[in-house]
C-alpha cells in the first residue's frame, strides 16, 4: 500500500480482496476503494467488515471480468498466480483505459520476466509504449498464509507520461511486432516487407 503512493483523491480498484487485509489499509489512505472478490463467502465477509464505510464498495465478481472504472483509477492486487498473466493483459492491453498505475503481487519469476527490458517478450513489448513495468520488493513465500510454493514480488506498473505512441496506433504497432517475431532471426529490413504495417516515422 505504501508503494502505491495513494492519497485521498484516488480511486482504487482492489482485485481479489479476500478477507480485506489490504482493504483495511487502502481505505485509510485512498478516497474510494472498490474491493472485488469472486468468492460469495468472502464477499459477504467484506460487506460485513466494511458496513457503513462509504469509502469501501464491495463488488462480487471475477477479477478477470469486472468492468474497470470509467474514471482515472489505480489498481492494487494480490493476484492468484494462475491468472496473473491474464490479469495483466486485462489491465494493460488497452492503452486508452483510465488506469494510472498498478501495484501487483505476482510470482517472482513472472515479475522478473515482465520487468526485464532485455530479453523482452512480444507481450511485454506490446505494453512498452504506454507502461513502465518495474520489479519492486521481493516477498518470500514464508510471508504468506498459507505460504505458496514459490516466492512472490511486487510488480509496479506506471503509465508513461507522455506515451511513446498514441493509443490509437496500438493495433498497428502490435501487428508489426507479430510480423517481426515471426522472423526474429532475420534482419529488420527482411522481416518487414511492403505489406507490413506502417507506423508514423516520428515513432
PDB file of C-alpha atoms in Angstrom, residues 9 19 79 192:
ATOM      1  CA  UNK A   9      -8.252  11.821  -4.107  1.00  0.00           C
ATOM      2  CA  UNK A  19     -10.785 -11.196   3.723  1.00  0.00           C
ATOM      3  CA  UNK A  79      -3.151 -11.812  -7.772  1.00  0.00           C
ATOM      4  CA  UNK A 192       9.253  -6.391 -42.819  1.00  0.00           C
TER       5      UNK A 192
END
